[in-house]
Amino acid sequence: MFDRNEQNLAAYPADVAADLTAEEKELLARVLASGAPQFSQVHRRADNVPIISFVVQVPLPPTEGAETGEERFGALLGRARLDVNPIMSSVQTGLQQTLGSGEGFLVDEQGRIVVHPRPEYLLTNWTLDPSLPALTEQGAERSFVYYAPDSTRRLLFVRPVEGQAWTAVVELPYSAVLELAAQISTPLLVLLLVVAIVAAGFLVIASRWLARPLVTLEKAAHQITQGKLDAPIRVSGEDEIGRLGQSFEQMRLRLKEQLDNLLLLLRVSQAVAASSLDLQRGTEPILSSALQASKAQSCRLVALSDQGALDHVISVGDVADDSLTPLDRFLAEQAGQLDSPWLVENVARMRGGINPSMLWPNVRSLAAFPVRRQARTLGVLWLAYHGPHSFNPSEINLLSTLAGQAAVVIENARLLLAAEDGRQRLLAILNSTSDAVIVTDPQDRVMFLNPAAETAFGIKSTAASGLKLGHAIQEPTVIQLLTTIQSTEPVQTGEVPLPDGRTLYGSASAIVVNDPQKTEGHVVGRVAVMRDVTHFKELDVMKSQFVATVSHDLRSPLTYMRGYTTMLPMVGSMNEKQLEYIDKISAGIQQMTELIDDLLDLGRIEAGVGLQRQACVLGDVVSEVVEDLRGQAVTRMLELKADIRSRRMVLADPALLKRAITNLLDNAFKYTPSGGAVKVTLEEMADSLILCVKDSGIGIAPADQVRLFERFYRVKRRDTLDIKGSGLGLAIVKSIAEWHGGRVWVDSQLGMGSVFYMAIPVVEAASEPA
Ligand code: ADP
């Protein structure tokens, strides 16, 4: 205790007043001057003990002898030793051993350590390394990790002391923190693990419970994809999954129904395909399937004929009676007008339409399906039910499809009937004709012989059928006729002499079936039709003989007539008119002579009288004729060209050949107007030479071309009227060609000119006669 003059009044312990520190002295002076309480910072006492000193103003009792009423003040100074102060001790203790290790201390505002377990650190400076990064920061509290000089990791916790500018610092080994963390976290982890296991178990059970319907659905979906549609899908509940389950079940039922229908249709089409083309057998599987699919009691098919008349009833079910009933009639008549199936779910409620007397006694509902092929109504397929029946779309579809199948069967049966009918007719015609008919396949095997052919060739159709033509029939001409005809040739003709002396005239052609997909037809065989021409042959011979005789007999009177007409002007004078008449008579006689010569030549060629074959070069013969006729061409103002190079030999009568070539060239000149051109060429083929006489003349119509080579045939047209001729020229050419084993033909177009061809077989030098 000090008075105003800093005089010590009292002290405990007694030495306190004597060793006041400098800070204390300053504090005392400030309190005595101002009266405000003061305290020091931590500083050391003279004996080095750290202390904090407090000084407050206190009133002093009046001193003896002094005047009363006068206030007296002094100051009271107290010291707190930090090393023994119980509060500080508890603070210091509280700061130690935070986690069983580590130490804590306080730092004052000047950065000096003021509380520390180790006295040597007291009042030493402590600063926080500003470069240390804070590990945590919560308000003013911060923690750091750093490496101590002994290279252990340590945790530093720094926190300001409340109400003081001091800082509490706690320093710990980092391992202790980790240990604590481990101590805290281990039970937590265990707990967490237990909770997680329990939760997972719960989740598994819950999800199983929740997923059970989904699993059922998944199984059902799998079964559906496997095509197993028989097991029902049972998923109960009113939630989405329950509804999904119901949808699945409906889908299964629909699929099963569709599948059943498809299988039914498949069975029907297999049965229809396997059955014959017979109406009854073909339609029965269809009707049975319709009955089975519709659960009706009776199913009937009424087929109409081509003319629309009632034809046939096929029935299955309750009333399996195939006789027409009034109801069949009524429905068949309605079928033509029906656009869609006619469905009567309850006949009792039906208005109009069926007359009740037509109905069978226990029929309650009806369905009728028109049976159509394209636009034609072929009949009606109808079903009768004993109870009211409601029709669903898939049932109607199925029954409509079955009606379509029935249409196919009806149509096929009808086509078969028509084809069979046609075949029978054709057979009857072929069997009743007196012409012999032989049909072969593309491999030249006999397919058919009619009775006339059987008689002609002495073989039964049954025996010949399937044999090679050459094995069945001996006549080489028939074999030649039928085996050489090509599909490109329209027809091949030839005479067939029979052993019994008869002669048949045969024409063979290829049987071509036209394929709409291809331009060319498909050859399926060959047919030869042979007519007995024996009688005509005899007549022809008689005619030839008669003509030959008459021609011969006419020749001498004609010679006389020509002689005397030429002599007439010599025996007396004649006027102009008489001379003109004599010219006309001479021309007539000339024409007649030519005709008779032609006829005689023809007869001679046909009889082969006075003809001789010799090997000669055809080219030379042709050139000779061309040169002979060149003058005639000039007179007619025609250009005549020849291209003859072949040196091949033919076995021929050169005079006859000349005659034929002359005839062809004559015709070309006659039927080509002035200014035109005629060209003669000779082409070499493998076994023949072909002479072509081409002109730019008037041409020949196709109808005339067919008959051109007949005797006396002349084309009757206005532009040929003035051209004289016997109509025998080409007949002679034909006879000559045939006598040489060759043939003639023409290629012409009206107004465009013509080409006449004559083919003569060649002989090789070795086969030349000596
Ligand atoms: P014709 O003596 O009448 O000429 P053919 O037998 O030689 O008798 O000929 C028969 C018919 O053929 C002739 O009337 C003629 O109309 C026709 N004809 C023949 N050759 C030709 C040809 N080159 N061009 C046109 N028509 C022809």
Coordinates of N, CA and C in Angstrom, one line a residue, residues 290-407:
A290 N -63.7 -74.3 -90.4 CA -64.6 -73.1 -90.1 C -65.5 -73.5 -88.9
L291 N -65.9 -74.7 -88.9 CA -66.8 -75.1 -87.8 C -66.0 -75.1 -86.5
Q292 N -64.8 -75.6 -86.5 CA -64.0 -75.7 -85.3 C -63.6 -74.3 -84.8
A293 N -63.3 -73.4 -85.7 CA -62.8 -72.1 -85.3 C -64.0 -71.2 -84.9
S294 N -65.2 -71.4 -85.4 CA -66.3 -70.5 -85.1 C -67.2 -71.1 -84.0
K295 N -67.0 -72.3 -83.6 CA -67.8 -73.0 -82.6 C -69.3 -73.0 -83.0
A296 N -69.5 -72.9 -84.3 CA -70.9 -73.0 -84.9 C -71.3 -74.5 -84.9
Q297 N -72.6 -74.7 -85.1 CA -73.1 -76.0 -85.1 C -73.2 -76.6 -86.5
S298 N -73.2 -75.7 -87.5 CA -73.3 -76.2 -88.8 C -72.6 -75.3 -89.8
C299 N -71.9 -75.9 -90.7 CA -71.2 -75.0 -91.7 C -71.5 -75.6 -93.1
R300 N -72.0 -74.7 -94.0 CA -72.3 -75.1 -95.4 C -71.7 -74.3 -96.4
L301 N -71.4 -74.9 -97.5 CA -70.9 -74.2 -98.7 C -71.8 -74.4 -99.9
V302 N -72.4 -73.3 -100.4 CA -73.3 -73.5 -101.6 C -72.5 -72.9 -102.8
A303 N -72.2 -73.8 -103.7 CA -71.5 -73.4 -104.9 C -72.4 -73.1 -106.0
L304 N -72.1 -72.0 -106.8 CA -73.0 -71.6 -107.9 C -72.3 -72.1 -109.2
S305 N -73.1 -72.4 -110.2 CA -72.6 -72.8 -111.5 C -72.0 -71.5 -112.2
D306 N -71.4 -71.7 -113.4 CA -70.9 -70.6 -114.2 C -72.0 -69.6 -114.5
Q307 N -73.2 -70.2 -114.7 CA -74.3 -69.3 -115.1 C -75.0 -68.7 -113.8
G308 N -74.5 -69.0 -112.6 CA -75.0 -68.4 -111.4 C -76.1 -69.2 -110.8
A309 N -76.4 -70.4 -111.4 CA -77.4 -71.3 -110.9 C -76.9 -72.1 -109.7
L310 N -77.8 -72.5 -108.8 CA -77.3 -73.3 -107.6 C -76.8 -74.7 -108.1
D311 N -75.6 -75.0 -107.6 CA -75.0 -76.2 -108.2 C -74.8 -77.3 -107.2
H312 N -74.3 -76.9 -106.1 CA -73.7 -77.9 -105.2 C -73.9 -77.5 -103.7
V313 N -74.1 -78.4 -102.8 CA -74.0 -78.0 -101.4 C -73.1 -79.0 -100.7
I314 N -72.2 -78.4 -99.9 CA -71.3 -79.3 -99.1 C -71.5 -78.9 -97.7
S315 N -71.8 -79.8 -96.8 CA -72.1 -79.5 -95.4 C -71.4 -80.3 -94.4
V316 N -71.0 -79.6 -93.3 CA -70.5 -80.4 -92.1 C -71.2 -79.9 -90.9
G317 N -71.2 -80.7 -89.8 CA -71.8 -80.3 -88.6 C -73.1 -81.0 -88.3
D318 N -74.0 -80.3 -87.6 CA -75.2 -80.8 -87.2 C -76.1 -81.3 -88.3
V319 N -76.2 -80.4 -89.3 CA -77.1 -80.8 -90.4 C -76.2 -81.1 -91.6
A320 N -75.6 -82.3 -91.6 CA -74.7 -82.7 -92.7 C -75.4 -83.3 -93.8
D321 N -76.4 -82.6 -94.3 CA -77.2 -83.1 -95.4 C -76.9 -82.2 -96.6
D322 N -76.5 -82.8 -97.7 CA -76.1 -82.0 -98.9 C -77.2 -81.6 -99.8
S323 N -78.5 -81.7 -99.4 CA -79.5 -81.3 -100.3 C -79.8 -79.8 -100.0
L324 N -80.2 -79.1 -101.1 CA -80.4 -77.6 -101.0 C -81.6 -77.3 -100.1
T325 N -81.5 -76.4 -99.2 CA -82.7 -76.0 -98.4 C -83.0 -74.6 -98.9
P326 N -84.2 -74.1 -98.5 CA -84.6 -72.7 -98.9 C -83.6 -71.7 -98.4
L327 N -83.0 -72.0 -97.2 CA -82.1 -71.0 -96.6 C -80.8 -71.0 -97.5
D328 N -80.4 -72.2 -97.9 CA -79.2 -72.2 -98.8 C -79.5 -71.3 -100.1
R329 N -80.7 -71.5 -100.6 CA -81.1 -70.8 -101.8 C -81.0 -69.3 -101.5
F330 N -81.7 -68.9 -100.4 CA -81.8 -67.5 -100.1 C -80.4 -66.9 -99.9
L331 N -79.5 -67.6 -99.2 CA -78.2 -67.0 -98.9 C -77.3 -67.0 -100.2
A332 N -77.5 -68.0 -101.0 CA -76.7 -68.0 -102.3 C -77.2 -66.8 -103.2
E333 N -78.5 -66.5 -103.2 CA -78.9 -65.4 -104.0 C -78.4 -64.1 -103.4
Q334 N -78.4 -64.0 -102.1 CA -77.9 -62.8 -101.4 C -76.4 -62.6 -101.7
A335 N -75.6 -63.7 -101.8 CA -74.2 -63.6 -101.9 C -73.7 -62.6 -102.9
G336 N -74.3 -62.6 -104.1 CA -73.9 -61.7 -105.2 C -74.0 -60.2 -104.7
Q337 N -74.9 -59.9 -103.9 CA -75.0 -58.5 -103.5 C -74.2 -58.1 -102.2
L338 N -73.7 -59.1 -101.6 CA -73.0 -58.8 -100.3 C -71.6 -58.2 -100.5
D339 N -71.3 -57.1 -99.9 CA -70.0 -56.5 -100.0 C -69.1 -57.1 -98.9
S340 N -69.7 -57.4 -97.8 CA -69.0 -57.9 -96.6 C -69.8 -59.0 -96.0
P341 N -69.2 -59.8 -95.1 CA -70.0 -60.9 -94.5 C -71.3 -60.4 -93.9
W342 N -72.3 -61.2 -93.9 CA -73.6 -60.9 -93.4 C -73.7 -61.6 -92.0
L343 N -73.8 -60.8 -91.0 CA -73.7 -61.4 -89.6 C -75.0 -61.1 -88.9
V344 N -75.7 -62.2 -88.4 CA -76.9 -62.0 -87.6 C -76.6 -62.6 -86.3
E345 N -76.5 -61.7 -85.3 CA -76.1 -62.1 -84.0 C -77.3 -62.8 -83.2
N346 N -78.5 -62.3 -83.5 CA -79.6 -63.0 -82.9 C -80.8 -62.9 -83.9
V347 N -81.2 -64.0 -84.4 CA -82.2 -64.0 -85.5 C -83.6 -63.5 -84.9
A348 N -83.8 -63.6 -83.6 CA -85.0 -63.1 -83.0 C -85.2 -61.6 -83.2
R349 N -84.0 -60.9 -83.2 CA -84.1 -59.5 -83.2 C -83.9 -58.9 -84.6
M350 N -83.8 -59.8 -85.6 CA -83.5 -59.4 -87.0 C -84.8 -58.9 -87.6
R351 N -84.7 -57.7 -88.3 CA -85.9 -57.2 -89.0 C -85.7 -57.4 -90.5
G352 N -86.7 -57.9 -91.1 CA -86.6 -58.0 -92.6 C -85.6 -59.2 -92.9
G353 N -85.3 -59.4 -94.2 CA -84.3 -60.4 -94.6 C -85.0 -61.8 -94.6
I354 N -84.6 -62.6 -93.7 CA -85.0 -64.0 -93.8 C -86.4 -64.2 -93.4
N355 N -87.1 -65.0 -94.1 CA -88.4 -65.4 -93.8 C -88.3 -66.5 -92.7
P356 N -89.0 -66.3 -91.5 CA -88.8 -67.3 -90.4 C -89.0 -68.7 -90.8
S357 N -89.9 -68.9 -91.8 CA -90.2 -70.3 -92.2 C -89.0 -71.0 -92.8
M358 N -88.0 -70.2 -93.3 CA -86.8 -70.8 -94.0 C -85.8 -71.3 -92.9
L359 N -85.9 -70.7 -91.7 CA -84.9 -71.0 -90.7 C -85.1 -72.5 -90.2
W360 N -84.0 -73.1 -89.8 CA -84.0 -74.4 -89.2 C -84.5 -74.1 -87.8
P361 N -85.1 -75.1 -87.1 CA -85.8 -74.9 -85.8 C -84.9 -74.2 -84.8
N362 N -83.6 -74.8 -84.6 CA -82.9 -74.3 -83.4 C -81.8 -73.3 -83.8
V363 N -81.9 -72.6 -85.0 CA -80.8 -71.7 -85.3 C -81.1 -70.3 -84.6
R364 N -80.1 -69.8 -83.9 CA -80.3 -68.6 -83.2 C -79.5 -67.4 -83.8
S365 N -78.4 -67.8 -84.4 CA -77.6 -66.8 -85.1 C -76.9 -67.3 -86.4
L366 N -76.5 -66.4 -87.2 CA -76.1 -66.8 -88.6 C -74.9 -66.0 -89.1
A367 N -74.1 -66.5 -89.9 CA -73.0 -65.7 -90.5 C -72.9 -66.2 -92.0
A368 N -72.9 -65.3 -92.9 CA -72.8 -65.8 -94.3 C -71.6 -65.0 -95.0
F369 N -70.7 -65.7 -95.6 CA -69.5 -65.1 -96.2 C -69.6 -65.4 -97.7
P370 N -69.6 -64.3 -98.6 CA -69.6 -64.5 -100.0 C -68.3 -65.2 -100.4
V371 N -68.4 -66.1 -101.3 CA -67.2 -66.8 -101.8 C -66.9 -66.2 -103.2
R372 N -65.8 -65.4 -103.3 CA -65.6 -64.7 -104.6 C -64.2 -65.0 -105.1
R373 N -64.1 -64.9 -106.4 CA -62.8 -64.9 -107.1 C -62.8 -63.8 -108.0
Q374 N -61.9 -62.8 -107.8 CA -61.9 -61.5 -108.5 C -63.3 -61.0 -108.3
A375 N -64.0 -60.6 -109.4 CA -65.3 -60.0 -109.2 C -66.5 -61.1 -109.2
R376 N -66.1 -62.3 -109.5 CA -67.2 -63.3 -109.7 C -67.6 -64.0 -108.4
T377 N -68.9 -64.1 -108.2 CA -69.3 -64.8 -107.0 C -69.5 -66.2 -107.3
L378 N -68.7 -67.1 -106.6 CA -68.8 -68.5 -106.9 C -69.7 -69.2 -105.9
G379 N -70.1 -68.6 -104.8 CA -71.0 -69.2 -103.9 C -71.1 -68.5 -102.6
V380 N -71.5 -69.2 -101.6 CA -71.6 -68.6 -100.2 C -71.2 -69.7 -99.2
L381 N -70.5 -69.2 -98.2 CA -70.1 -70.1 -97.1 C -70.9 -69.6 -95.9
W382 N -71.7 -70.4 -95.3 CA -72.5 -69.9 -94.1 C -72.5 -70.8 -93.0
L383 N -72.7 -70.2 -91.7 CA -72.6 -71.0 -90.5 C -73.8 -70.7 -89.7
A384 N -74.3 -71.8 -89.0 CA -75.5 -71.6 -88.1 C -75.1 -71.9 -86.7
Y385 N -75.6 -71.1 -85.8 CA -75.3 -71.3 -84.3 C -76.6 -71.6 -83.6
H386 N -76.5 -72.4 -82.6 CA -77.7 -72.8 -81.8 C -78.1 -71.7 -80.8
G387 N -77.1 -70.9 -80.4 CA -77.4 -69.8 -79.5 C -77.0 -68.5 -80.1
P388 N -77.4 -67.4 -79.4 CA -77.0 -66.1 -79.9 C -75.5 -66.0 -79.9
H389 N -74.9 -65.4 -80.9 CA -73.4 -65.4 -81.0 C -72.9 -64.0 -81.3
S390 N -71.9 -63.5 -80.6 CA -71.4 -62.2 -81.0 C -70.0 -62.5 -81.7
F391 N -69.9 -61.8 -82.9 CA -68.7 -62.1 -83.7 C -67.6 -61.1 -83.4
N392 N -66.4 -61.7 -83.2 CA -65.2 -60.7 -83.1 C -64.4 -60.6 -84.4
P393 N -63.7 -59.5 -84.5 CA -63.0 -59.2 -85.8 C -62.1 -60.4 -86.2
S394 N -61.4 -61.0 -85.3 CA -60.4 -62.0 -85.7 C -61.2 -63.2 -86.2
E395 N -62.3 -63.5 -85.6 CA -63.1 -64.7 -86.1 C -63.6 -64.4 -87.5
I396 N -64.1 -63.1 -87.7 CA -64.6 -62.8 -89.1 C -63.5 -62.8 -90.1
N397 N -62.3 -62.4 -89.7 CA -61.2 -62.4 -90.6 C -60.9 -63.8 -91.0
L398 N -60.8 -64.7 -90.0 CA -60.5 -66.1 -90.3 C -61.5 -66.7 -91.2
L399 N -62.8 -66.5 -90.9 CA -63.8 -67.1 -91.7 C -63.8 -66.6 -93.1
S400 N -63.5 -65.2 -93.3 CA -63.4 -64.6 -94.6 C -62.2 -65.3 -95.4
T401 N -61.1 -65.5 -94.7 CA -60.0 -66.2 -95.3 C -60.3 -67.6 -95.8
L402 N -61.1 -68.3 -94.9 CA -61.5 -69.7 -95.3 C -62.4 -69.6 -96.5
A403 N -63.3 -68.6 -96.6 CA -64.2 -68.4 -97.7 C -63.3 -68.2 -99.0
G404 N -62.2 -67.5 -98.8 CA -61.3 -67.2 -99.9 C -60.7 -68.6 -100.4
Q405 N -60.3 -69.4 -99.4 CA -59.8 -70.7 -99.8 C -60.8 -71.6 -100.5
A406 N -62.0 -71.5 -100.1 CA -63.1 -72.2 -100.7 C -63.2 -71.8 -102.2
A407 N -63.1 -70.4 -102.4 CA -63.2 -69.9 -103.8 C -62.1 -70.5 -104.6

